[in-house]
PDB file of C-alpha atoms in Angstrom:
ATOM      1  CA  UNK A   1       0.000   0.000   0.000  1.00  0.00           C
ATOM      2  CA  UNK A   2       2.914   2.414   0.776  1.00  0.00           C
ATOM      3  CA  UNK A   3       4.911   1.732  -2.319  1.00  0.00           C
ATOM      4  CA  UNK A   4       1.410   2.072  -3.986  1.00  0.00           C
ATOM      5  CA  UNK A   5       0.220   5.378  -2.884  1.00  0.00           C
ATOM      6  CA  UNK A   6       3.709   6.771  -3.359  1.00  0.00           C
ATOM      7  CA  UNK A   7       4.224   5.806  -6.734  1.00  0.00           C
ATOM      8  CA  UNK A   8       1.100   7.903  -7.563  1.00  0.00           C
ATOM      9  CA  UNK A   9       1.531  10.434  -5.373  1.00  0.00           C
ATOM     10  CA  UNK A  10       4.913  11.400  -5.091  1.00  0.00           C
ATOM     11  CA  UNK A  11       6.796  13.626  -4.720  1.00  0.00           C
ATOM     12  CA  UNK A  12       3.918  16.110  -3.372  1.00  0.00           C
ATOM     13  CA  UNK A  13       2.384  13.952  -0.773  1.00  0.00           C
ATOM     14  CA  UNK A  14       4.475  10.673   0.720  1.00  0.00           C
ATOM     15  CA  UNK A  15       3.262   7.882   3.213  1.00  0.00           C
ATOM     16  CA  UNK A  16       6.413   7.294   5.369  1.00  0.00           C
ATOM     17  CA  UNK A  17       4.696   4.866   7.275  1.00  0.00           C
ATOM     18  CA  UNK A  18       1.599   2.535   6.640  1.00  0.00           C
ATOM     19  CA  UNK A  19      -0.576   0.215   9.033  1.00  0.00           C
ATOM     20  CA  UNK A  20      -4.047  -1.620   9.031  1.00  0.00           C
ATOM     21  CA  UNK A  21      -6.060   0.238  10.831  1.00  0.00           C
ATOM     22  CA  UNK A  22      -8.181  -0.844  13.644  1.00  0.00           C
ATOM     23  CA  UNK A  23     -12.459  -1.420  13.868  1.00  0.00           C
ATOM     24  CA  UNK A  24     -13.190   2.538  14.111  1.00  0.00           C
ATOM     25  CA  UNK A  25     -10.592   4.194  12.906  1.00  0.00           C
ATOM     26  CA  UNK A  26     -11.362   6.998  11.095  1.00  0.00           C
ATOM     27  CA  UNK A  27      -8.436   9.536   9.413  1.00  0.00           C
ATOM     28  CA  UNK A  28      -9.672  12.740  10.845  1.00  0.00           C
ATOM     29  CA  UNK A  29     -11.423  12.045  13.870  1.00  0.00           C
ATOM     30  CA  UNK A  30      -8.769   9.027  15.143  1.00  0.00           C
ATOM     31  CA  UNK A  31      -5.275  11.852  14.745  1.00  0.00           C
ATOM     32  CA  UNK A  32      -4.508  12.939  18.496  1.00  0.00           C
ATOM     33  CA  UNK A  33      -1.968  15.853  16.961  1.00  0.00           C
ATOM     34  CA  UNK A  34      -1.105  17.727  13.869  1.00  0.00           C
ATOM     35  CA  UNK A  35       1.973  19.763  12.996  1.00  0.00           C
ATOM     36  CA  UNK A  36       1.576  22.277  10.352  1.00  0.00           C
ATOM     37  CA  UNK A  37       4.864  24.503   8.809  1.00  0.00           C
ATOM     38  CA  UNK A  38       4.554  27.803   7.070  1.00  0.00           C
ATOM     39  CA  UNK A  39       7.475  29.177   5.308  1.00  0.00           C
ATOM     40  CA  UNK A  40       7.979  33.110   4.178  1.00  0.00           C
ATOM     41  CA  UNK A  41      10.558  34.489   2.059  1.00  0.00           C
ATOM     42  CA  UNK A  42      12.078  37.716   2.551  1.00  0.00           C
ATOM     43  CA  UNK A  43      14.358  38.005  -0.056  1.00  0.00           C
ATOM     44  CA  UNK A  44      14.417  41.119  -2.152  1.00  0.00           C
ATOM     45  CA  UNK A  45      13.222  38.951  -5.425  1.00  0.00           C
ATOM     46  CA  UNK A  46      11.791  35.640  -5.202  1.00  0.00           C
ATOM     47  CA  UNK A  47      13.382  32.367  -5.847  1.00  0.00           C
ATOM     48  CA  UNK A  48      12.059  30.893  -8.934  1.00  0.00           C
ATOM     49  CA  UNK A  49      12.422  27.325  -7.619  1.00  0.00           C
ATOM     50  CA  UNK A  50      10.231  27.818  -4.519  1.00  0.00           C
ATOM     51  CA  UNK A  51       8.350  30.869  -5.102  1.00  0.00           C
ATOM     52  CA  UNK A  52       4.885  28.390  -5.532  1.00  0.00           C
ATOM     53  CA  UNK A  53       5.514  27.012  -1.748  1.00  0.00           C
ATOM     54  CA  UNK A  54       6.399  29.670   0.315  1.00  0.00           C
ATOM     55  CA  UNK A  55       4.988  33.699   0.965  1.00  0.00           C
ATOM     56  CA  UNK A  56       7.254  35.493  -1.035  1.00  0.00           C
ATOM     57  CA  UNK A  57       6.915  39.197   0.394  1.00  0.00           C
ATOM     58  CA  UNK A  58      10.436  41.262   0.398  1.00  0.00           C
ATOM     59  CA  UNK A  59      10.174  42.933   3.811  1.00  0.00           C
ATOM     60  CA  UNK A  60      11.911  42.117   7.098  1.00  0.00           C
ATOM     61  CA  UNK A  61      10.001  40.771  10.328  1.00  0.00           C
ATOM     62  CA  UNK A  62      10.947  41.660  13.668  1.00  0.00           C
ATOM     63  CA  UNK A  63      11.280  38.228  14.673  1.00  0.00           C
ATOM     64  CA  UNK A  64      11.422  39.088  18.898  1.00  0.00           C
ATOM     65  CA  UNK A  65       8.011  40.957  18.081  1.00  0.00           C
ATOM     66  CA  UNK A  66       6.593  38.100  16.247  1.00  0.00           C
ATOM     67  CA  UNK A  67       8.356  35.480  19.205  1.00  0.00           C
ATOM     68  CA  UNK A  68       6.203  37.368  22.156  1.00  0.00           C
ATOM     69  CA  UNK A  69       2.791  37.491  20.302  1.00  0.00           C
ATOM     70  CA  UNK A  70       3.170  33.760  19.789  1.00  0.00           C
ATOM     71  CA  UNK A  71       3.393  33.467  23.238  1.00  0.00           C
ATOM     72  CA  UNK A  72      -0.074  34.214  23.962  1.00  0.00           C
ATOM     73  CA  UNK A  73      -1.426  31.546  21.444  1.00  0.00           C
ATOM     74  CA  UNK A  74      -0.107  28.481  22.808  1.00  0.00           C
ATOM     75  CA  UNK A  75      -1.974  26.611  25.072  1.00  0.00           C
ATOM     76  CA  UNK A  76      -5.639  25.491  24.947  1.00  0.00           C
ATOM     77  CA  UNK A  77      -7.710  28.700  23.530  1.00  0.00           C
ATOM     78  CA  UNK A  78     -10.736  29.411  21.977  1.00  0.00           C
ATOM     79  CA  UNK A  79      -9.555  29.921  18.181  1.00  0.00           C
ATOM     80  CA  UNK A  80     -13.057  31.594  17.249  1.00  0.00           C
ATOM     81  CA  UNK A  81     -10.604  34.680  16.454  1.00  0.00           C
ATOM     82  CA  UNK A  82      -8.572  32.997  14.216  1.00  0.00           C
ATOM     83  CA  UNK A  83     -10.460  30.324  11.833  1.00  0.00           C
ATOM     84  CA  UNK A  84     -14.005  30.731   9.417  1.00  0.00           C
ATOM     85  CA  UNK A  85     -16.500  29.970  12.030  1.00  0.00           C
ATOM     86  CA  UNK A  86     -17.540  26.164  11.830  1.00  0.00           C
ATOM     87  CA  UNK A  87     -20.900  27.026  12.193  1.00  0.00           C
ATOM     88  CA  UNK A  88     -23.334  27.097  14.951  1.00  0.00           C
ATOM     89  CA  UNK A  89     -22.612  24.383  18.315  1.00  0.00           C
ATOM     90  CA  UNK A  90     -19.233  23.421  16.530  1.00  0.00           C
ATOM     91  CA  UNK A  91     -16.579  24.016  19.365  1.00  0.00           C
ATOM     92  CA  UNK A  92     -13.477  26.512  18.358  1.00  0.00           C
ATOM     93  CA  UNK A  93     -11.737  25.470  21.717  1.00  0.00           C
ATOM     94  CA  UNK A  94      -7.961  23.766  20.410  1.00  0.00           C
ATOM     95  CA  UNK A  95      -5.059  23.067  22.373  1.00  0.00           C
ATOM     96  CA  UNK A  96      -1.818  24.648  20.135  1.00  0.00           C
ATOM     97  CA  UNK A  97       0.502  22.835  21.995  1.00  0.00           C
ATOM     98  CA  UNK A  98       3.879  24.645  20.404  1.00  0.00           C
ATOM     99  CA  UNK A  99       4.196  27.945  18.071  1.00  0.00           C
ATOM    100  CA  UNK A 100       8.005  28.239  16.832  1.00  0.00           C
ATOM    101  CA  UNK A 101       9.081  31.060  15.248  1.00  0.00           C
ATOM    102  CA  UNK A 102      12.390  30.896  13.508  1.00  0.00           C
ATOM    103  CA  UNK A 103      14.785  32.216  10.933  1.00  0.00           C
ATOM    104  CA  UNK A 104      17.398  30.993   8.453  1.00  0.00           C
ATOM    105  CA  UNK A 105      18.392  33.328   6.541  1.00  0.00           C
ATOM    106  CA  UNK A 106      15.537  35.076   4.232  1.00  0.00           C
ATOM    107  CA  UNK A 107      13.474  31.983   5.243  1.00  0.00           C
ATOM    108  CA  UNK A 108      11.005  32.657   8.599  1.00  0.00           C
ATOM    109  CA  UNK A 109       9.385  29.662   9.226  1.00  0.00           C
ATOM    110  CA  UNK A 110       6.370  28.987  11.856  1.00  0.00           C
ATOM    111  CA  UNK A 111       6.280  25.473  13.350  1.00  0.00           C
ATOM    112  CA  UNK A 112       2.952  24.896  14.903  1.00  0.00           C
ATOM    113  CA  UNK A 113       1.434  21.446  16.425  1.00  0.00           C
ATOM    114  CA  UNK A 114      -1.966  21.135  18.084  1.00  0.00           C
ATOM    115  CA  UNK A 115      -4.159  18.906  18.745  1.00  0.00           C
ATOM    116  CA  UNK A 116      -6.584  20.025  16.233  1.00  0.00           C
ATOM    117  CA  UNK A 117      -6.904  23.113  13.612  1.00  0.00           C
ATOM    118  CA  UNK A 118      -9.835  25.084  12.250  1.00  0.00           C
ATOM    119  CA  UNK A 119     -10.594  25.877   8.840  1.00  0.00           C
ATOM    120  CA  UNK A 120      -7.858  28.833   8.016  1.00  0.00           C
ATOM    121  CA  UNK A 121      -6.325  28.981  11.367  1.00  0.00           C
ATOM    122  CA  UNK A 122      -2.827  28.748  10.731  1.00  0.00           C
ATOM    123  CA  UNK A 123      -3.046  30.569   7.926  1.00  0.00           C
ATOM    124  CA  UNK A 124      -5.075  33.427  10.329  1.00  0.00           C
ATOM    125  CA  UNK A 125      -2.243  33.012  12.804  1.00  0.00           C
ATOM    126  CA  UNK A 126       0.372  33.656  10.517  1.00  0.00           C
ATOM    127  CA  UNK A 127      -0.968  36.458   8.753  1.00  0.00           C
ATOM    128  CA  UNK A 128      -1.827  38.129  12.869  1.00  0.00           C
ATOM    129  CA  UNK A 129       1.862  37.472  13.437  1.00  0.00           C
ATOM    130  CA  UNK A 130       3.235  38.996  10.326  1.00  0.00           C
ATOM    131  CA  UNK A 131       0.925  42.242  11.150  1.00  0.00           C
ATOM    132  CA  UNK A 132       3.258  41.705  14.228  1.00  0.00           C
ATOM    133  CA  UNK A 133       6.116  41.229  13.013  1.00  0.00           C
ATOM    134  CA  UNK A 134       5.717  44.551  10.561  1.00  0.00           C
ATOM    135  CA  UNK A 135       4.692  46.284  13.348  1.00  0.00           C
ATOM    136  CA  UNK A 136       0.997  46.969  12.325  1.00  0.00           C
ATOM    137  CA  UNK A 137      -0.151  45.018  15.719  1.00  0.00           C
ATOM    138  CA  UNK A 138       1.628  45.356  19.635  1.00  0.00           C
ATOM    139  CA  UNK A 139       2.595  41.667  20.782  1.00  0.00           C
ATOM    140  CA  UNK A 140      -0.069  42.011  23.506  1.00  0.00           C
ATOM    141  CA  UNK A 141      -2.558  42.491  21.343  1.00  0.00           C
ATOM    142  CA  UNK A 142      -2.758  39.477  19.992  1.00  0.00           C
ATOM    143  CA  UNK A 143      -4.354  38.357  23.680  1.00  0.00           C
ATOM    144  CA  UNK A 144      -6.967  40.490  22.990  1.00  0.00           C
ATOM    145  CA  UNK A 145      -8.093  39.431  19.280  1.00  0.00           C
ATOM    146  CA  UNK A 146      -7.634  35.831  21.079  1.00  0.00           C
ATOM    147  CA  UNK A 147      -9.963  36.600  23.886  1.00  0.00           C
ATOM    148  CA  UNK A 148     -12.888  38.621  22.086  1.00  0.00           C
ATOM    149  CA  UNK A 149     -13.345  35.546  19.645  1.00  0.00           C
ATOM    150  CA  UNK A 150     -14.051  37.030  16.663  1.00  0.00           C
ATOM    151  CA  UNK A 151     -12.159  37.413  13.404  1.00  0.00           C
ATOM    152  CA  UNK A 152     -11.107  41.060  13.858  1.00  0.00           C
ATOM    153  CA  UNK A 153     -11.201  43.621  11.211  1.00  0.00           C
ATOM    154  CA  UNK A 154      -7.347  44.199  10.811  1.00  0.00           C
ATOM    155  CA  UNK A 155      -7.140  40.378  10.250  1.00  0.00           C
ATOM    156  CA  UNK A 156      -5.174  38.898   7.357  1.00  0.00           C
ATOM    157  CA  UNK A 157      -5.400  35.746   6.268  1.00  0.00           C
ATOM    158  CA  UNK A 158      -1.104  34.414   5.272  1.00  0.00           C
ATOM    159  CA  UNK A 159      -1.647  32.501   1.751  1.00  0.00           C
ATOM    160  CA  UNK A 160      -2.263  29.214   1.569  1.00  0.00           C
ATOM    161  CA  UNK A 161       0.946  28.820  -0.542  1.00  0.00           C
ATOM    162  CA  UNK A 162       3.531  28.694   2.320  1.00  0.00           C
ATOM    163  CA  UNK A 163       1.516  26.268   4.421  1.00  0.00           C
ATOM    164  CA  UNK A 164       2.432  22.372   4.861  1.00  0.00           C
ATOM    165  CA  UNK A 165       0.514  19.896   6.353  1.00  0.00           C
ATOM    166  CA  UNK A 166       4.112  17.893   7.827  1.00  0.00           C
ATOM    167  CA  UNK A 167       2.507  15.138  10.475  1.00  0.00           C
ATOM    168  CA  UNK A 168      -0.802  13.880  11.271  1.00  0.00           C
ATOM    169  CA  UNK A 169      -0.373  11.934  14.640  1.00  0.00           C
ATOM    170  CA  UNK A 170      -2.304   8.795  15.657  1.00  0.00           C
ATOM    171  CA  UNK A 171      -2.218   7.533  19.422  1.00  0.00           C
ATOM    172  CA  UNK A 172      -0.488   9.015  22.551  1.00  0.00           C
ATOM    173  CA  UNK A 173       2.873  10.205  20.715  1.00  0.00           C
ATOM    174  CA  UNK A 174       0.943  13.478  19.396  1.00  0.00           C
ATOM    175  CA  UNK A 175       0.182  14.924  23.002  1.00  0.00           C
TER     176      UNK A 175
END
């Protein structure tokens, strides 16, 4: 099945490990964790050979800035702020067990595992940061946009072409 799936599939998406599955299992609902990566590019001009993966956009990011408003996002939250809303009695409560925010070069990338995501919240996140990180938002108040759970008018939503889906976690290791 492996050998199958990445024959097809390659090099875009790749099983790295496959396993029958257990009486209830079910893909979405079964995944205890989920680690998503988002890549930027600050570069003055855009590299031609990644420019359809990552957010190309030629400014620098005050990466301290962008370090302290990520503080206030980890942990478990109400994400109401931060995803399209799933619709009435759907629960926006996750549990964003680790935000990283780091640099190589003209590459920021943001690391972030949780439990669960919404629809468009680490792309929300990312974009709140950035407004951070160019100085458009104070670190604190990302706390606030987090606690009045609502999608607030100065939000930005990153593109979806620097986001990765990297792990979906099944049993105890995700937590």
């Amino acid at each position: 099945m492996q050998n199958a799936v990445n024959a097809l599939m390659s090099p875009e998406v790749v099983v790295v490990d496959a396993r029958e599955a257990g009486e209830g299992f079910d893909a979405r609902f079964s995944a205890s964790a989920r680690e998503y990566r988002y890549v930027i590019d600050t570069a003055p001009v855009a590299d031609p050979f990644t420019v359809r993966y990552v957010w190309h956009r030629p400014r620098p990011l005050a990466m301290g800035r962008m370090r302290e408003a990520a503080h206030h996002l980890v942990g478990e939250h109400d994400f109401a702020s931060f995803c399209r809303h799933p619709g009435p009695g759907k629960p926006t409560v996750r549990d964003l067990r680790r935000l990283s925010v780091a640099r190589d070069g003209s590459r920021v990338t943001l690391g972030l595992h949780a439990n669960a995501f919404l629809h468009q919240m680490v792309r929300a996140i990312v974009g709140t940061l950035v407004l951070v990180g160019d100085g458009k938002l104070e670190p604190d108040e990302v706390q606030g946009i987090l606690e009045a759970r609502r999608r607030p008018v100065i939000a930005t939503l990153a593109p979806a072409r620097g986001l990765t889906l990297e792990r979906v976690v099944y049993g105890t290791r995700g937590r």
